[in-house]
């Protein structure tokens, strides 16, 4: 396999065997970025010099016997929504185009402490408030499987960096779909952890009660390695669960035989036939490996969609001052959305939050009847940048946003391709704080199918 | 001691020794209610027949060796905000004047299963939305220590029933002050448990994210007996913490010696001198028993007050339909408050909820520096029904509402009397889910001071 498409454990083993250095891996990634990114536009900022410094330090440490674990010396990328000390952090917005934070977001600091090498900051939808990665200030990002297509969003740059072999893993954020749907569009793994499991301190907020930080990677184990590094309580984040998560998320072995997989066809399987066909075949594969599929139902799912729209009013709070003082620093699209959010009534918002409590409890109870749920990640594939279907936003977000709303852990894993050669993701969702179980199921599926070994021809 | 002022464990021991029956205790309470309630007006509905039936059943069970524990055969009262199957439940409102639920609130069901005998439903502020127990539909309730005075609110009827020896304990609800402030005004114990510890299923809602159910009793142990019966997860309440609480809250022995007691003078000790003098003497008593007082500060407490006012917008959601269709079923006072709530902006509400997360974390961290906090429960005593000071609402609620906002467990315990003979409460507040620690401190204070043994001359 090409070294740039290796797994983290693969290059880690090579590094520890003395066959490659972190510096060489970093140079390889930087060369890939130089070669491919003029076309793909995954990065807003490339931190080549500091990356090489950090890689040399990692090599030095390893020579001296200091091993920080599986991320030691591994080049990674971070969505430009995470504060990085001394490195411009734009949020994909004109508002922050000149902002150079004096601190790292907690997740970035933890990755650095774990030895990871930051290659740069990846592009995204303006302020992460959208389902594509078409950005009026930093340009559109291109899908490596079909460069006329969008890679999904808002964490499109992170997804493209990983899918195209320009980074071994990346951080994204997921408020409605923004880790898992780009993972689906780009044929990689994207995990949205349980709400509160990973600190959001130092990440530009979008919708407080729905924002999540999560990893994008080329295998479930690689995603789990990143999650291991970033999970855990953080007093700097009032939304941190406080629950200390001492489990490792790696190498949880799940046998598909005997596993109860919940399937909610209503809502989750309403979508474009090409995607549904691929996911149905994936369900057949689960069944043939011994999993038992259980048809389940979630009531009130239409009301949940309406409630999610009300809860986006939170975005208007964060930007109310800038909307008033610097309206020209927003695109018409995002300004329009924020103005709509401001017009939501307080009683509708509160009713939505109240509904959310009961709905979340009802979803949690489903996991008494199954180990995990399996659904399409999205019910539409990556769309042409210049020609998105009218129902794109609906089909790109309706399955993922439900679990941003409830907070349940949810991972998208590659499960095949449509006839047009675009990737499709299968999403496993589990009970609150059962990130390990969800990743374990995704790993078992991945190992029996091998779809994650397909890479774009770049 | 008069039997009607005995503790639950005291009458329980007499019952088990064959010296009194549940039927006799119930008859005693019903006779007290007949004699005193025409003047005090604590009850909206007295369920004499079903209480006597239930008491006879309890006596039968005990004779057959069936002992349901410390509440077996104990006559208690319940605020008329809790649904009771087959018994009218008014919420103190004209809206519900004819409502006869077909189910018990979870807390009521649990008390019944624990053997308690329901004497009746106690009066309250209209819809529990106020700091007094002056009710336009059911009349004012009178304080047994000074019958021209209000007993505090909104759970005034429950507090009066317990203080006047018309029930051994009672259930109340606390959204801004409504268990603890009536306890303070009536010289009894009132405990607001950690948010989510006690189910609210079947209780008429006021402000979802601040409503709590809690016991009123004449001693800390009696309150703990009730809490033992009603605490625990409940799938019918989306706000239930889900944390199973296997501790008993009874008989947690705390020595005052060596205990770190946090004292936040700013805000909490701003108040009427008569009350502050009594509470300062109580702090001296803690110190003389070996407790160490630690001066602490809570920043942003003024902002917390403003945020609490925004969060009351939740009340408008619950009543928006009735406000539109049946405006005459609300008093001018409550209708005016609900209309103000409807006018709160969605961005102010959301900003308040966001502020709340950080503020709650900061308060939680104070308990790294002390075991419990001690403050006045309220900074004003019970007021004349016909002549409340202009600052009454502020001083009656500002100390208690902070912990409805944060969800921390908080108990008011009698700590003396002003020169005018009105009771004063000392409030102990602890870390989340440390209800046992908070009650243990209150018990230790109670046992060294004995203020809870004082009763009104009725």
mmCIF file of C-alpha atoms in Angstrom, chain B residues 196-345:
data_model
loop_
_atom_site.group_PDB
_atom_site.id
_atom_site.type_symbol
_atom_site.label_atom_id
_atom_site.label_comp_id
_atom_site.label_asym_id
_atom_site.label_seq_id
_atom_site.Cartn_x
_atom_site.Cartn_y
_atom_site.Cartn_z
ATOM 1 C CA UNK B 196 -33.062 15.080 38.574
ATOM 2 C CA UNK B 197 -32.865 13.053 41.793
ATOM 3 C CA UNK B 198 -36.633 13.004 42.410
ATOM 4 C CA UNK B 199 -39.138 12.375 39.627
ATOM 5 C CA UNK B 200 -41.414 15.231 38.571
ATOM 6 C CA UNK B 201 -43.696 12.976 36.538
ATOM 7 C CA UNK B 202 -47.306 13.838 37.296
ATOM 8 C CA UNK B 203 -46.483 17.214 38.854
ATOM 9 C CA UNK B 204 -47.879 20.303 37.098
ATOM 10 C CA UNK B 205 -44.874 22.006 35.548
ATOM 11 C CA UNK B 206 -43.909 25.620 36.120
ATOM 12 C CA UNK B 207 -40.370 26.197 34.804
ATOM 13 C CA UNK B 208 -39.151 22.851 33.482
ATOM 14 C CA UNK B 209 -35.461 23.369 33.922
ATOM 15 C CA UNK B 210 -35.787 24.751 37.459
ATOM 16 C CA UNK B 211 -38.660 22.735 38.993
ATOM 17 C CA UNK B 212 -37.759 20.351 41.840
ATOM 18 C CA UNK B 213 -39.831 18.103 44.116
ATOM 19 C CA UNK B 214 -38.822 17.974 47.774
ATOM 20 C CA UNK B 215 -39.954 17.150 51.306
ATOM 21 C CA UNK B 216 -41.014 19.419 54.174
ATOM 22 C CA UNK B 217 -40.771 17.945 57.664
ATOM 23 C CA UNK B 218 -40.142 18.813 61.308
ATOM 24 C CA UNK B 219 -36.680 17.251 61.451
ATOM 25 C CA UNK B 220 -33.888 16.483 59.032
ATOM 26 C CA UNK B 221 -34.329 12.755 59.569
ATOM 27 C CA UNK B 222 -38.022 13.002 58.783
ATOM 28 C CA UNK B 223 -37.196 14.840 55.547
ATOM 29 C CA UNK B 224 -34.611 12.158 54.764
ATOM 30 C CA UNK B 225 -37.180 9.399 55.316
ATOM 31 C CA UNK B 226 -39.424 11.011 52.723
ATOM 32 C CA UNK B 227 -36.501 11.576 50.349
ATOM 33 C CA UNK B 228 -35.527 7.911 50.652
ATOM 34 C CA UNK B 229 -39.013 6.965 49.512
ATOM 35 C CA UNK B 230 -39.272 9.341 46.551
ATOM 36 C CA UNK B 231 -35.703 9.515 45.147
ATOM 37 C CA UNK B 232 -34.536 7.515 42.172
ATOM 38 C CA UNK B 233 -34.711 7.324 38.394
ATOM 39 C CA UNK B 234 -38.032 7.453 36.580
ATOM 40 C CA UNK B 235 -38.457 6.913 32.881
ATOM 41 C CA UNK B 236 -41.687 8.894 32.966
ATOM 42 C CA UNK B 237 -39.690 12.054 33.749
ATOM 43 C CA UNK B 238 -37.340 13.214 31.002
ATOM 44 C CA UNK B 239 -35.500 15.325 33.591
ATOM 45 C CA UNK B 240 -34.802 12.342 35.838
ATOM 46 C CA UNK B 241 -31.062 11.983 36.230
ATOM 47 C CA UNK B 242 -31.172 8.247 35.700
ATOM 48 C CA UNK B 243 -28.635 7.939 38.489
ATOM 49 C CA UNK B 244 -29.784 5.287 40.866
ATOM 50 C CA UNK B 245 -29.413 6.539 44.403
ATOM 51 C CA UNK B 246 -28.876 3.530 46.570
ATOM 52 C CA UNK B 247 -27.745 5.470 49.632
ATOM 53 C CA UNK B 248 -30.181 6.090 52.367
ATOM 54 C CA UNK B 249 -30.411 9.755 53.197
ATOM 55 C CA UNK B 250 -31.190 8.945 56.831
ATOM 56 C CA UNK B 251 -28.793 8.945 59.735
ATOM 57 C CA UNK B 252 -25.786 10.153 57.816
ATOM 58 C CA UNK B 253 -23.707 11.195 60.815
ATOM 59 C CA UNK B 254 -21.571 14.238 60.294
ATOM 60 C CA UNK B 255 -19.386 15.721 62.905
ATOM 61 C CA UNK B 256 -19.142 19.478 62.718
ATOM 62 C CA UNK B 257 -15.556 19.228 63.962
ATOM 63 C CA UNK B 258 -13.221 19.515 61.018
ATOM 64 C CA UNK B 259 -15.955 20.335 58.519
ATOM 65 C CA UNK B 260 -15.181 23.099 56.055
ATOM 66 C CA UNK B 261 -18.201 25.382 55.749
ATOM 67 C CA UNK B 262 -18.143 27.848 52.857
ATOM 68 C CA UNK B 263 -19.588 31.293 53.529
ATOM 69 C CA UNK B 264 -20.354 33.599 50.599
ATOM 70 C CA UNK B 265 -21.229 36.908 52.241
ATOM 71 C CA UNK B 266 -21.759 38.901 49.074
ATOM 72 C CA UNK B 267 -25.373 38.566 47.877
ATOM 73 C CA UNK B 268 -26.302 35.795 50.332
ATOM 74 C CA UNK B 269 -25.918 37.917 53.477
ATOM 75 C CA UNK B 270 -27.305 41.138 51.993
ATOM 76 C CA UNK B 271 -30.625 41.437 53.781
ATOM 77 C CA UNK B 272 -32.711 42.459 56.722
ATOM 78 C CA UNK B 273 -30.656 42.790 59.899
ATOM 79 C CA UNK B 274 -32.927 40.702 62.092
ATOM 80 C CA UNK B 275 -32.458 37.661 59.854
ATOM 81 C CA UNK B 276 -28.733 38.187 59.288
ATOM 82 C CA UNK B 277 -28.195 38.467 63.061
ATOM 83 C CA UNK B 278 -29.850 35.118 63.688
ATOM 84 C CA UNK B 279 -27.871 33.435 60.883
ATOM 85 C CA UNK B 280 -24.579 34.942 62.075
ATOM 86 C CA UNK B 281 -25.283 33.468 65.499
ATOM 87 C CA UNK B 282 -25.893 30.117 63.814
ATOM 88 C CA UNK B 283 -22.520 30.383 62.066
ATOM 89 C CA UNK B 284 -20.933 31.101 65.465
ATOM 90 C CA UNK B 285 -22.542 27.942 66.737
ATOM 91 C CA UNK B 286 -21.088 25.961 63.819
ATOM 92 C CA UNK B 287 -17.667 27.419 64.567
ATOM 93 C CA UNK B 288 -17.942 26.640 68.273
ATOM 94 C CA UNK B 289 -18.690 23.013 67.380
ATOM 95 C CA UNK B 290 -15.428 22.814 65.482
ATOM 96 C CA UNK B 291 -16.437 23.693 61.939
ATOM 97 C CA UNK B 292 -14.035 25.866 59.954
ATOM 98 C CA UNK B 293 -15.704 28.735 58.133
ATOM 99 C CA UNK B 294 -14.127 29.566 54.769
ATOM 100 C CA UNK B 295 -14.993 32.857 53.099
ATOM 101 C CA UNK B 296 -15.678 32.167 49.409
ATOM 102 C CA UNK B 297 -16.993 34.177 46.504
ATOM 103 C CA UNK B 298 -19.280 33.392 43.597
ATOM 104 C CA UNK B 299 -18.622 35.638 40.643
ATOM 105 C CA UNK B 300 -21.358 36.712 38.226
ATOM 106 C CA UNK B 301 -24.078 36.307 40.813
ATOM 107 C CA UNK B 302 -25.896 39.398 39.561
ATOM 108 C CA UNK B 303 -25.872 37.981 36.038
ATOM 109 C CA UNK B 304 -27.262 34.752 37.481
ATOM 110 C CA UNK B 305 -30.253 36.660 38.817
ATOM 111 C CA UNK B 306 -30.894 38.196 35.402
ATOM 112 C CA UNK B 307 -30.515 34.800 33.745
ATOM 113 C CA UNK B 308 -33.047 33.253 36.140
ATOM 114 C CA UNK B 309 -35.576 35.889 35.103
ATOM 115 C CA UNK B 310 -35.043 34.980 31.429
ATOM 116 C CA UNK B 311 -35.409 31.274 32.104
ATOM 117 C CA UNK B 312 -38.845 31.836 33.570
ATOM 118 C CA UNK B 313 -39.935 32.208 29.934
ATOM 119 C CA UNK B 314 -40.422 28.439 30.181
ATOM 120 C CA UNK B 315 -43.589 29.098 32.172
ATOM 121 C CA UNK B 316 -45.121 30.858 29.180
ATOM 122 C CA UNK B 317 -44.761 27.790 26.990
ATOM 123 C CA UNK B 318 -46.845 25.634 29.281
ATOM 124 C CA UNK B 319 -49.676 28.119 29.475
ATOM 125 C CA UNK B 320 -49.652 29.723 26.036
ATOM 126 C CA UNK B 321 -52.789 27.995 24.839
ATOM 127 C CA UNK B 322 -54.771 28.648 28.006
ATOM 128 C CA UNK B 323 -53.591 32.272 28.085
ATOM 129 C CA UNK B 324 -55.080 32.698 24.642
ATOM 130 C CA UNK B 325 -58.278 30.703 25.129
ATOM 131 C CA UNK B 326 -59.100 31.195 28.818
ATOM 132 C CA UNK B 327 -57.425 34.406 29.986
ATOM 133 C CA UNK B 328 -60.104 34.851 32.672
ATOM 134 C CA UNK B 329 -58.916 31.637 34.351
ATOM 135 C CA UNK B 330 -55.716 33.432 35.443
ATOM 136 C CA UNK B 331 -55.414 36.138 38.071
ATOM 137 C CA UNK B 332 -54.157 39.486 36.804
ATOM 138 C CA UNK B 333 -50.910 38.880 38.694
ATOM 139 C CA UNK B 334 -50.078 35.507 37.140
ATOM 140 C CA UNK B 335 -51.364 36.468 33.688
ATOM 141 C CA UNK B 336 -49.159 39.559 33.766
ATOM 142 C CA UNK B 337 -46.115 37.496 34.675
ATOM 143 C CA UNK B 338 -46.794 34.988 31.908
ATOM 144 C CA UNK B 339 -47.242 37.767 29.359
ATOM 145 C CA UNK B 340 -43.914 39.240 30.402
ATOM 146 C CA UNK B 341 -42.371 35.803 29.991
ATOM 147 C CA UNK B 342 -43.710 35.521 26.448
ATOM 148 C CA UNK B 343 -41.970 38.787 25.573
ATOM 149 C CA UNK B 344 -38.496 37.530 26.517
ATOM 150 C CA UNK B 345 -36.338 37.295 23.386
#
